PDB file of C-alpha atoms in Angstrom:
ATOM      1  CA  UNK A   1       6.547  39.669   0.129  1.00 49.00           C
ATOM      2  CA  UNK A   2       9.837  38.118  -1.710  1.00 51.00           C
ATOM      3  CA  UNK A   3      10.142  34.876  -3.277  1.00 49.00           C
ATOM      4  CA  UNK A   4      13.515  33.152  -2.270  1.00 61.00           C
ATOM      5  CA  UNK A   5      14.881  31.336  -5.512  1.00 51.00           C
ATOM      6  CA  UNK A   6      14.379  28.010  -4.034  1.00 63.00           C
ATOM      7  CA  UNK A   7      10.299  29.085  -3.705  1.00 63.00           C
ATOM      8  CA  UNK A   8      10.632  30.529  -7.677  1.00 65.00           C
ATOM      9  CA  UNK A   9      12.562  27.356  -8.244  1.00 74.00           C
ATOM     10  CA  UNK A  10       9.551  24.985  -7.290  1.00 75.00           C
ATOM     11  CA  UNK A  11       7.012  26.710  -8.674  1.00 74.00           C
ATOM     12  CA  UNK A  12       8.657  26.574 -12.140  1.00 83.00           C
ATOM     13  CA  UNK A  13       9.315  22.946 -11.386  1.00 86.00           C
ATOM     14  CA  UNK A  14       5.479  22.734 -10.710  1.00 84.00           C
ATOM     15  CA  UNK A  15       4.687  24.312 -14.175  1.00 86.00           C
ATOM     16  CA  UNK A  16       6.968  21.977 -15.831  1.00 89.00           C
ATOM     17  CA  UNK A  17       5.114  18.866 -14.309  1.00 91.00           C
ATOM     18  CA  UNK A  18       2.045  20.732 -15.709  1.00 92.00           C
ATOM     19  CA  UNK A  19       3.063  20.308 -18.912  1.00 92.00           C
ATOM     20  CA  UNK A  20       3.790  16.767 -18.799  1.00 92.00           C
ATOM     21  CA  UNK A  21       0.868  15.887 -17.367  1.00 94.00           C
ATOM     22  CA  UNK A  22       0.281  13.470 -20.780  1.00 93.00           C
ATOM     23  CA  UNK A  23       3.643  12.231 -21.096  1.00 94.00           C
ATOM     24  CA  UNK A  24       5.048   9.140 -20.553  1.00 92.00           C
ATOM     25  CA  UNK A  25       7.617  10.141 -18.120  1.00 93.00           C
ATOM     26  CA  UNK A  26       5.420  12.110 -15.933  1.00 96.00           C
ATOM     27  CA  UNK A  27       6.272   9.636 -12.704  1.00 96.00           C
ATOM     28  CA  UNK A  28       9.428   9.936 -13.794  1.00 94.00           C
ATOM     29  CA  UNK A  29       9.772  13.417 -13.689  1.00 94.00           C
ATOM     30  CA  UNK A  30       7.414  13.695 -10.198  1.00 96.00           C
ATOM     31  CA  UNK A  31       9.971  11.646  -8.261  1.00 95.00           C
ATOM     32  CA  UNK A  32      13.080  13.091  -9.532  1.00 94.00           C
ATOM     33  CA  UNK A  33      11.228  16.440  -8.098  1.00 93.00           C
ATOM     34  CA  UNK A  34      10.676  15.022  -4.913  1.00 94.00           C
ATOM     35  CA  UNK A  35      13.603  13.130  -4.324  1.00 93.00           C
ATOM     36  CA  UNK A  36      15.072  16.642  -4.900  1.00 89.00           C
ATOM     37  CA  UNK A  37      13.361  17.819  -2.077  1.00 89.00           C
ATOM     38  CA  UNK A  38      13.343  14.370   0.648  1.00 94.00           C
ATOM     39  CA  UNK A  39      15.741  11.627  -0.004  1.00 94.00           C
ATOM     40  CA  UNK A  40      13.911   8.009  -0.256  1.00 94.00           C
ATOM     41  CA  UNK A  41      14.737   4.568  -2.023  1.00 91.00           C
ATOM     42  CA  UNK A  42      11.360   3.421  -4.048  1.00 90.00           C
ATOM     43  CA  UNK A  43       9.002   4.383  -4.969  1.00 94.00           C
ATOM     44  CA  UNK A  44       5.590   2.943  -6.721  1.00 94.00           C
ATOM     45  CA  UNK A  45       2.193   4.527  -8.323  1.00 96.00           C
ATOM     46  CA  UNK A  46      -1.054   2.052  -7.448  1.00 95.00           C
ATOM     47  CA  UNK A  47      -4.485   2.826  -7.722  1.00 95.00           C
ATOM     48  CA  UNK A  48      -6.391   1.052  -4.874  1.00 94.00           C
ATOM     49  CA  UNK A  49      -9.796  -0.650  -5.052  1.00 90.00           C
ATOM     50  CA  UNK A  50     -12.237  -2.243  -2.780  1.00 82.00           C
ATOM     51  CA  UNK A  51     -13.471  -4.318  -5.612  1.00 80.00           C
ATOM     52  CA  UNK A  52     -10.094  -4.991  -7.844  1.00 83.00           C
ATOM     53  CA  UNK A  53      -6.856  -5.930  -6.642  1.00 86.00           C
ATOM     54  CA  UNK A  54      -4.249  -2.699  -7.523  1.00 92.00           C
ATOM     55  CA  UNK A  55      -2.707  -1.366 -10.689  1.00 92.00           C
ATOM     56  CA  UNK A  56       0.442  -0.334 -10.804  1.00 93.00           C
ATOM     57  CA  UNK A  57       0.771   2.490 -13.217  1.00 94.00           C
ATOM     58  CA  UNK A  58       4.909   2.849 -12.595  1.00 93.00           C
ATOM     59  CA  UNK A  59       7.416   1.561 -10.591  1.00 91.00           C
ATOM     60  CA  UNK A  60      11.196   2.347  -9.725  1.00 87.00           C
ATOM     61  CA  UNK A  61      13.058   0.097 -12.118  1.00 77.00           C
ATOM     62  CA  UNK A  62      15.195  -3.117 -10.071  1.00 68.00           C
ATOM     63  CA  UNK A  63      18.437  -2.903  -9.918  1.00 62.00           C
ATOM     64  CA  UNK A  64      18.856  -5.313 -12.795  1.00 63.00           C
ATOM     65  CA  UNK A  65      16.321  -4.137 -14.535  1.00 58.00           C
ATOM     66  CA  UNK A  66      13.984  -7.824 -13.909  1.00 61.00           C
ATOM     67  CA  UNK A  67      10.910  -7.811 -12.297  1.00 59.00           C
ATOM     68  CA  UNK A  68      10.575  -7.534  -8.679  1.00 64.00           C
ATOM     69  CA  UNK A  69       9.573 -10.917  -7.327  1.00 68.00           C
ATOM     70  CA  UNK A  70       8.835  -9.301  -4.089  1.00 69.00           C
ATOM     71  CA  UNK A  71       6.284  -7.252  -5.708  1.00 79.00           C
ATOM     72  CA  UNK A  72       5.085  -9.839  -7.538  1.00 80.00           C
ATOM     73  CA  UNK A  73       3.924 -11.346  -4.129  1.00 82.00           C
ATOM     74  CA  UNK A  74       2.222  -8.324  -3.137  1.00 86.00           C
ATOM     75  CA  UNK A  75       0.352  -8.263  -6.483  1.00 86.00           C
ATOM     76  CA  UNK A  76      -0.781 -12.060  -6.214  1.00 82.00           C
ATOM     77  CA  UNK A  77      -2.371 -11.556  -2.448  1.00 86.00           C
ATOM     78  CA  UNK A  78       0.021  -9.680   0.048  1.00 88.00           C
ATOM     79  CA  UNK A  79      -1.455  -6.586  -0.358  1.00 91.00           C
ATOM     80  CA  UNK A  80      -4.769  -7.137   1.109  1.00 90.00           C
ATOM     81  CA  UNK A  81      -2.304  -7.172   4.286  1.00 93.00           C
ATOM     82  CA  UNK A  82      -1.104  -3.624   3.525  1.00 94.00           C
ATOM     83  CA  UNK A  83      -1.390  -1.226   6.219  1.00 94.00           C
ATOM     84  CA  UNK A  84      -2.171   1.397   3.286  1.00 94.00           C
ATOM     85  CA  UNK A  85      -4.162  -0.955   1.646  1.00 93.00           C
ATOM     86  CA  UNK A  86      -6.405  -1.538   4.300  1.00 92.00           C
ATOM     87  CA  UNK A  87      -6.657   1.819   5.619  1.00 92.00           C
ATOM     88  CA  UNK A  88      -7.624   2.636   2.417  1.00 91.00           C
ATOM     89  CA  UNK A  89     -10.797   0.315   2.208  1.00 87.00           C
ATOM     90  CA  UNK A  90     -11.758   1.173   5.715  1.00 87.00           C
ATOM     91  CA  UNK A  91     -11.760   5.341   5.749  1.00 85.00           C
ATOM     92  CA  UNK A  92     -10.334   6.267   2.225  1.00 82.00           C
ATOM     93  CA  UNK A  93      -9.403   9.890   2.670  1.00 88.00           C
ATOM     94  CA  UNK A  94      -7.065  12.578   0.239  1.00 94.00           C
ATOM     95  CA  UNK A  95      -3.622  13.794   1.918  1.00 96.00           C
ATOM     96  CA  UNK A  96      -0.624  12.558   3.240  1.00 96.00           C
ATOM     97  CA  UNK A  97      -0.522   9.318   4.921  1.00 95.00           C
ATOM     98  CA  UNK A  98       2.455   7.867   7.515  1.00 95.00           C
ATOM     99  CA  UNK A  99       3.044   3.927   7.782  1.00 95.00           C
ATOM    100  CA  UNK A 100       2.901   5.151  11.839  1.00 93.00           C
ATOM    101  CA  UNK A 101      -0.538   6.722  11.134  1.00 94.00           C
ATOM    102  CA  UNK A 102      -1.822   2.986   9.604  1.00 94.00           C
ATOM    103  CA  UNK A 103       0.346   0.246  10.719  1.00 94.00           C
ATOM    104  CA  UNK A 104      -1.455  -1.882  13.540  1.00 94.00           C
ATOM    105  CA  UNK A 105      -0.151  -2.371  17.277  1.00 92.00           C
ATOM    106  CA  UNK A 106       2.022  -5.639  16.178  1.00 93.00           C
ATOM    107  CA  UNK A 107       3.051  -4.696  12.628  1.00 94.00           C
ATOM    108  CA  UNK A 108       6.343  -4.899  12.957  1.00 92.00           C
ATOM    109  CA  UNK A 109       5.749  -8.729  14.635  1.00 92.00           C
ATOM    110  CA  UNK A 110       3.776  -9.591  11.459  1.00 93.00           C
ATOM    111  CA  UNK A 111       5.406 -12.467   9.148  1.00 92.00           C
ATOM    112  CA  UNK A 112       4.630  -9.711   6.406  1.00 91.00           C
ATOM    113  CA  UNK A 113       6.869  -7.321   8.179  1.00 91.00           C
ATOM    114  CA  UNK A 114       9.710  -9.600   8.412  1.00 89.00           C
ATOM    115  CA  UNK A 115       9.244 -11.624   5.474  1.00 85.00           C
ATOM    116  CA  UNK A 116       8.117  -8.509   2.886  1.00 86.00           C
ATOM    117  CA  UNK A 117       7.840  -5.233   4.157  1.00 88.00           C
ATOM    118  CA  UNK A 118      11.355  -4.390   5.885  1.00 84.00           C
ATOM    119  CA  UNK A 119      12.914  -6.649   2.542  1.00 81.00           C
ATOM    120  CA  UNK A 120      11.538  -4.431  -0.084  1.00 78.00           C
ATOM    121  CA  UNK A 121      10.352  -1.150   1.554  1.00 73.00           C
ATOM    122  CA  UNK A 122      12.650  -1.767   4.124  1.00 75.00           C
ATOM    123  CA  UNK A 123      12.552   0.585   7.059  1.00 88.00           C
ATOM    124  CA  UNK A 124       9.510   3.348   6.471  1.00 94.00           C
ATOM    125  CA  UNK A 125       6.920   4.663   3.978  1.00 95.00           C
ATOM    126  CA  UNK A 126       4.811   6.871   3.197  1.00 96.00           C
ATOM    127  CA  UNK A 127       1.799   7.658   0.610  1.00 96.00           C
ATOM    128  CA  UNK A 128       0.451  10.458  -1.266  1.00 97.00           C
ATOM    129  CA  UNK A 129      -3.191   9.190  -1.854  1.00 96.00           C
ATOM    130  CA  UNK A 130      -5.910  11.200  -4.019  1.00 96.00           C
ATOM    131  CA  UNK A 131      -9.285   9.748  -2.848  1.00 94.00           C
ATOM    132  CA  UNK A 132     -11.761   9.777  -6.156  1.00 92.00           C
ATOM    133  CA  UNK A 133     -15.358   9.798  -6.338  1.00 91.00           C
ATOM    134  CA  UNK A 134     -16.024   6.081  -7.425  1.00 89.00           C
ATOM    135  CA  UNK A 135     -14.320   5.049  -4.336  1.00 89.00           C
ATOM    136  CA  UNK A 136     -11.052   4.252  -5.612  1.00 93.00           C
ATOM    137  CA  UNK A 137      -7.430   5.847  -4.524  1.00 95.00           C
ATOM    138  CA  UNK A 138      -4.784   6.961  -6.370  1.00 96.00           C
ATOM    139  CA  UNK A 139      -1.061   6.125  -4.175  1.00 97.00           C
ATOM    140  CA  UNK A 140       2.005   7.657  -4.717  1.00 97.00           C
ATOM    141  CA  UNK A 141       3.796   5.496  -2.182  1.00 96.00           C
ATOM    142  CA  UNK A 142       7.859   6.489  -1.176  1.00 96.00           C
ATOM    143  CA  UNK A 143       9.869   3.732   0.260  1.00 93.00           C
ATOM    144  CA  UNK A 144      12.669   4.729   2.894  1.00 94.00           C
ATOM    145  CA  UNK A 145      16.048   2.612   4.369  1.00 91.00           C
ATOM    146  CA  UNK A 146      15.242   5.416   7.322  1.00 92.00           C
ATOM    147  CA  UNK A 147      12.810   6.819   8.966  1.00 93.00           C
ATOM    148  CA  UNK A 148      11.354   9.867   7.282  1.00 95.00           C
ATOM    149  CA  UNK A 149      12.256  12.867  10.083  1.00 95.00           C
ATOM    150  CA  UNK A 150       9.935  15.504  11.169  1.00 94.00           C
ATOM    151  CA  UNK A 151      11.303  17.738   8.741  1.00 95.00           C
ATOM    152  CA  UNK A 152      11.168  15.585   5.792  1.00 95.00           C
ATOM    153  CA  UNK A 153       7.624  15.316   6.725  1.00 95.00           C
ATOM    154  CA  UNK A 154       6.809  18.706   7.353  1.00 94.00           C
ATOM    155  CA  UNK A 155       8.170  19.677   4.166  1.00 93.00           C
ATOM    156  CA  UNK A 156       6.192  16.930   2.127  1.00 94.00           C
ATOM    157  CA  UNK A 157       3.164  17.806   4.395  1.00 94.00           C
ATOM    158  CA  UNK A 158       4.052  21.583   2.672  1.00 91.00           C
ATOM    159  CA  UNK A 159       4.094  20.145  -0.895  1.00 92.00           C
ATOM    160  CA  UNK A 160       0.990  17.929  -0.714  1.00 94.00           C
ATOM    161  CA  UNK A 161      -1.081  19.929  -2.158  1.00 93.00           C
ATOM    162  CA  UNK A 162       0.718  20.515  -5.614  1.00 92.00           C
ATOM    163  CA  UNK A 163       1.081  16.748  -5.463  1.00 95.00           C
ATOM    164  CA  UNK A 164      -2.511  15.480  -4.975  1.00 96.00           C
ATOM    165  CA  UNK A 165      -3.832  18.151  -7.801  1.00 95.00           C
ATOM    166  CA  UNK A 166      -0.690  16.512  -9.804  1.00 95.00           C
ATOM    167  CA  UNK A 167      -2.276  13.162  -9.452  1.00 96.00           C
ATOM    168  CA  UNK A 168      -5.787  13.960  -9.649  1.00 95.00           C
ATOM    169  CA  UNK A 169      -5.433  15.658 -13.127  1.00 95.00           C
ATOM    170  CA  UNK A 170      -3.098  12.554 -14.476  1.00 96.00           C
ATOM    171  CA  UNK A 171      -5.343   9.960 -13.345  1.00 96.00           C
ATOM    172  CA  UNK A 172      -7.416  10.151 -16.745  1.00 94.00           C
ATOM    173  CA  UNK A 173      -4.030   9.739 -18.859  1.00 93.00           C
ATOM    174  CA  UNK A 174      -3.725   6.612 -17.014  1.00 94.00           C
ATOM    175  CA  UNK A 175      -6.891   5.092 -16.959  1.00 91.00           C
ATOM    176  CA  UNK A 176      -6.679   5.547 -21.162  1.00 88.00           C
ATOM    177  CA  UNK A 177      -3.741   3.294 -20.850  1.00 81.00           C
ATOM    178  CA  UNK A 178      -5.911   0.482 -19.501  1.00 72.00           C
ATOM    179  CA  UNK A 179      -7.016  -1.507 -22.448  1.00 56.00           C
ATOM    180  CA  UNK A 180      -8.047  -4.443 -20.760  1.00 51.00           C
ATOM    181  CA  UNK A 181     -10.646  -4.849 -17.460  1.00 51.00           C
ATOM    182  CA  UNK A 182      -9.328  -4.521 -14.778  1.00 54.00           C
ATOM    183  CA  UNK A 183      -8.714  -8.415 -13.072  1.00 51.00           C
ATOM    184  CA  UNK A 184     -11.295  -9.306  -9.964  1.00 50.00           C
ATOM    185  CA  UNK A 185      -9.739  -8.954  -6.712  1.00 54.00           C
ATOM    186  CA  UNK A 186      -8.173 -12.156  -5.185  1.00 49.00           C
ATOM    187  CA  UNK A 187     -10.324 -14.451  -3.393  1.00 52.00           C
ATOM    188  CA  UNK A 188     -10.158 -13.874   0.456  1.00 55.00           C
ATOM    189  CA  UNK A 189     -11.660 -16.856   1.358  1.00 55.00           C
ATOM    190  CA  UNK A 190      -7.734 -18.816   1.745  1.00 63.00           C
ATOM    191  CA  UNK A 191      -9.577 -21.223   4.927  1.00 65.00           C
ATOM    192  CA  UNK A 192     -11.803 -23.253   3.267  1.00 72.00           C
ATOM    193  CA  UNK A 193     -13.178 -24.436   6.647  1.00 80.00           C
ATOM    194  CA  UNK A 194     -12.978 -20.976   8.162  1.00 88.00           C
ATOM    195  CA  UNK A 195     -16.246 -19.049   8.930  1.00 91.00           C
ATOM    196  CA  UNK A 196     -16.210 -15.500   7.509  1.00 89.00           C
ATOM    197  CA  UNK A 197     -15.970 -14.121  10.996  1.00 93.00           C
ATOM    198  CA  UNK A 198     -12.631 -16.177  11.016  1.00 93.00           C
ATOM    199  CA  UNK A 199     -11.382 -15.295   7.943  1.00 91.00           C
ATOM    200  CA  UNK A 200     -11.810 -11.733   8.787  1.00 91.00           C
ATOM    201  CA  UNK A 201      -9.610 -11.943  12.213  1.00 94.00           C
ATOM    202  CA  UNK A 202      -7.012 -14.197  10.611  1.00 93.00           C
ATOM    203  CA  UNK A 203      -7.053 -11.670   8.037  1.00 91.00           C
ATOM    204  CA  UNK A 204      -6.665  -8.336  10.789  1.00 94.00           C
ATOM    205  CA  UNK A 205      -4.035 -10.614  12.642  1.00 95.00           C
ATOM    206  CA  UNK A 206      -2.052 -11.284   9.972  1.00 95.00           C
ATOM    207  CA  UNK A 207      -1.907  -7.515   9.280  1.00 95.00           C
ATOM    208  CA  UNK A 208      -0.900  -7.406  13.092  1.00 95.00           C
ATOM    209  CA  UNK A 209      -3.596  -6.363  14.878  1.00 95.00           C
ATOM    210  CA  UNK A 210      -3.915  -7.114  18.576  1.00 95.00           C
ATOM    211  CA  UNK A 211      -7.077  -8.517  19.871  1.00 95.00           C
ATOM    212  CA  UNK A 212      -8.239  -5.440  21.079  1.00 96.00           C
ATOM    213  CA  UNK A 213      -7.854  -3.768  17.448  1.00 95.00           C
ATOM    214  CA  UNK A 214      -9.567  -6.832  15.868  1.00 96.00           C
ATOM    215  CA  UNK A 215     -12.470  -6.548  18.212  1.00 96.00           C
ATOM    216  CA  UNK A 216     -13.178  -2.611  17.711  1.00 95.00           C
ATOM    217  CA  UNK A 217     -12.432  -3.165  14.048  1.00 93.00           C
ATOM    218  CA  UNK A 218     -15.166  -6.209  13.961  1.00 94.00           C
ATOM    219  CA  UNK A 219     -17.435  -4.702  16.771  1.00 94.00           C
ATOM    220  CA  UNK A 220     -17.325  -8.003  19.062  1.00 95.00           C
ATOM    221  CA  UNK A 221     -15.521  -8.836  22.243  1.00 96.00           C
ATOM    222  CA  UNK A 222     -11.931  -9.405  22.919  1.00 96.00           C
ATOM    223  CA  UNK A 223     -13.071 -12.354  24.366  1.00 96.00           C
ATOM    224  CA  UNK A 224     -14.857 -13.882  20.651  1.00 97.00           C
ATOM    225  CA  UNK A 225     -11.497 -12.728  19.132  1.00 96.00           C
ATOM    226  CA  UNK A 226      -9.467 -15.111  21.232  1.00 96.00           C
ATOM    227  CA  UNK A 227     -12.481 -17.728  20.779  1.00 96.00           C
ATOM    228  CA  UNK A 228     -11.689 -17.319  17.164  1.00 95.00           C
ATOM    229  CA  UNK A 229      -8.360 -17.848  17.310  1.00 95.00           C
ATOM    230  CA  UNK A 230      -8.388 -21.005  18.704  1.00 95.00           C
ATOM    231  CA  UNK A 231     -10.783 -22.510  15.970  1.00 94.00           C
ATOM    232  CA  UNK A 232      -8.739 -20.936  13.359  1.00 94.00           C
ATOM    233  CA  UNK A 233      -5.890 -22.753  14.853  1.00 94.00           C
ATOM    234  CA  UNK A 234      -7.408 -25.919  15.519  1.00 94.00           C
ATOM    235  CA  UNK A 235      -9.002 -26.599  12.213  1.00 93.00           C
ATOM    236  CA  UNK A 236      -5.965 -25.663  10.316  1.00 92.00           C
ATOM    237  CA  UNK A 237      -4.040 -27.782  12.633  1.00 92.00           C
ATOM    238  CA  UNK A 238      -1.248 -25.297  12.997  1.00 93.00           C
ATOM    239  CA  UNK A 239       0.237 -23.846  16.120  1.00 92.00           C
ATOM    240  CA  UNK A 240       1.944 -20.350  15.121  1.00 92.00           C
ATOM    241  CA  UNK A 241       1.329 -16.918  13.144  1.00 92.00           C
ATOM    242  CA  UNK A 242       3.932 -18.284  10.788  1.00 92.00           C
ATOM    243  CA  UNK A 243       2.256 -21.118   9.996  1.00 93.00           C
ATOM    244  CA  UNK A 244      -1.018 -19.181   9.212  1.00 93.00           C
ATOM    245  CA  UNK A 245       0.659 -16.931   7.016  1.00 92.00           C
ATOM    246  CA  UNK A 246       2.298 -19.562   4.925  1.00 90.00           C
ATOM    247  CA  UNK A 247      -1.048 -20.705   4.338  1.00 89.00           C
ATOM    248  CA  UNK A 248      -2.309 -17.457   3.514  1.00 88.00           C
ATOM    249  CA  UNK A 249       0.620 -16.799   1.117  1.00 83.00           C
ATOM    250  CA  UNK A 250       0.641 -20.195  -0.753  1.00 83.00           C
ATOM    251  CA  UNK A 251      -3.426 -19.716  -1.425  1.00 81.00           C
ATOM    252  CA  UNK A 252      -2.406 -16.284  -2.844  1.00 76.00           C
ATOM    253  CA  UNK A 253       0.264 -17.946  -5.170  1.00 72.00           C
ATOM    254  CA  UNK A 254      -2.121 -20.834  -5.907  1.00 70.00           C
ATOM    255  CA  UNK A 255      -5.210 -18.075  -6.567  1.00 65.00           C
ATOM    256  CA  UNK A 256      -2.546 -16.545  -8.596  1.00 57.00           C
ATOM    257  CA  UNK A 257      -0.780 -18.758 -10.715  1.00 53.00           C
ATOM    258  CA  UNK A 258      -2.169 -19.709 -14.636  1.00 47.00           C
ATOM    259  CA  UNK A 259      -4.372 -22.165 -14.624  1.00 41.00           C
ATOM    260  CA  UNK A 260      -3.159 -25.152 -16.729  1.00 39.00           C
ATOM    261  CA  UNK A 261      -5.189 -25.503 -20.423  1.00 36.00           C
ATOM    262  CA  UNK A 262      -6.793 -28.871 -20.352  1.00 33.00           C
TER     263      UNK A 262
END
């Protein structure tokens, strides 16, 4: 069997990123190999947790080189409504993931869709994750203005494997780099006179799950789920999704925010 250059071309590429495996460019490097191969717009490296909120190992720089403020939100709290995020904590698993494959039935109605998700990611993503033994996954998550085609995805479905050894073996350079424990994940608990059963289906509809997906996710009836609705509605005196998630976002900046020295 012949190798066509492009095949010869990759695998050299491949042996390259094997050598820079301890750099400090090696993200760098990854997604200028990628984005050589499928076109996308940002890109970000987080190692996921069910006990820590994420780290971000690297980032695509802003356009002004500042700190994303967007992200910043997603640090302090949005993330626990991640589609990845949560998918993550409920059946981690290694390969290639699609936002289609994760996103709930309403996602796109969510106030984190319209308010974060199509604002920085903007129209698709999709996530390389390495599932490790303490229970913990490594994301290599590509941002897209478009949809990613059947093509693109067929051909990163192709490359996945060089990918997810890539980020297995460069985990341990990373986790080096961490001098300092890791920070305890973000309270939850943003109703302080919600039950934990409602805190968990605000929670699922936030991330814009219909009451059918919140009751097979939380094994109870559809018929609870709308029960729980209405107290979570009533004794927060609000009216709307919005309102609820402006809630949920201001206790994530409050959780989040330095507490003053006294």
């Amino acid at each position: 069997m012949t190798m066509s250059l492009e095949d010869i071309a990759w695998h050299r590429s491949v042996g390259q990123m094997i050598d820079a495996l301890d750099q400090t460019n090696f993200w760098t490097q990854l997604v200028r190999l990628l984005e050589h191969y499928v076109p996308f717009d940002s890109w970000v490296v987080l190692l996921f947790s069910s006990e820590h909120k994420p780290l971000v190992f690297a980032e695509c720089p802003g356009q002004d080189g500042s700190p994303d403020q967007l992200f910043q939100d997603y640090l302090n709290g949005l993330y626990l409504l991640d589609p990845f995020y949560i998918a993550s904590r409920e059946h981690s698993r290694t390969g290639l993931l699609r936002l289609a494959e994760v996103a709930p039935e309403h996602f796109e109605l969510t106030e984190y869709y319209q308010r974060y998700f199509r604002l920085n990611v903007v129209a698709d993503e999709i996530q390389f994750n390495s599932h490790q033994p303490d229970g913990r996954t490594l994301c290599l998550s590509l941002g897209s203005r478009q949809r990613f085609d059947r093509e693109q995805i067929a051909l990163l479905s192709l490359i996945q494997p060089w990918v997810l050894s890539l980020l297995r073996q460069r985990l341990p350079y990373e986790l080096k780099q961490v001098s300092t424990p890791e920070p305890p994940e973000l309270n939850d608990e943003w109703g302080t006179h919600l039950t934990a059963r409602e805190l968990d289906v605000g929670r699922l509809m936030l991330s814009g799950c219909s009451s059918k997906e919140i009751a097979r996710k939380l094994d109870i009836s559809v018929e609870t789920v709308k029960v729980h609705k209405k107290h979570i509605y009533r004794k927060l005196g609000i009216k709307s999704q919005s309102e609820l998630f402006s809630i949920f976002l201001q206790a994530q900046k409050d959780q989040g925010a330095p507490h003053p020295v006294s």
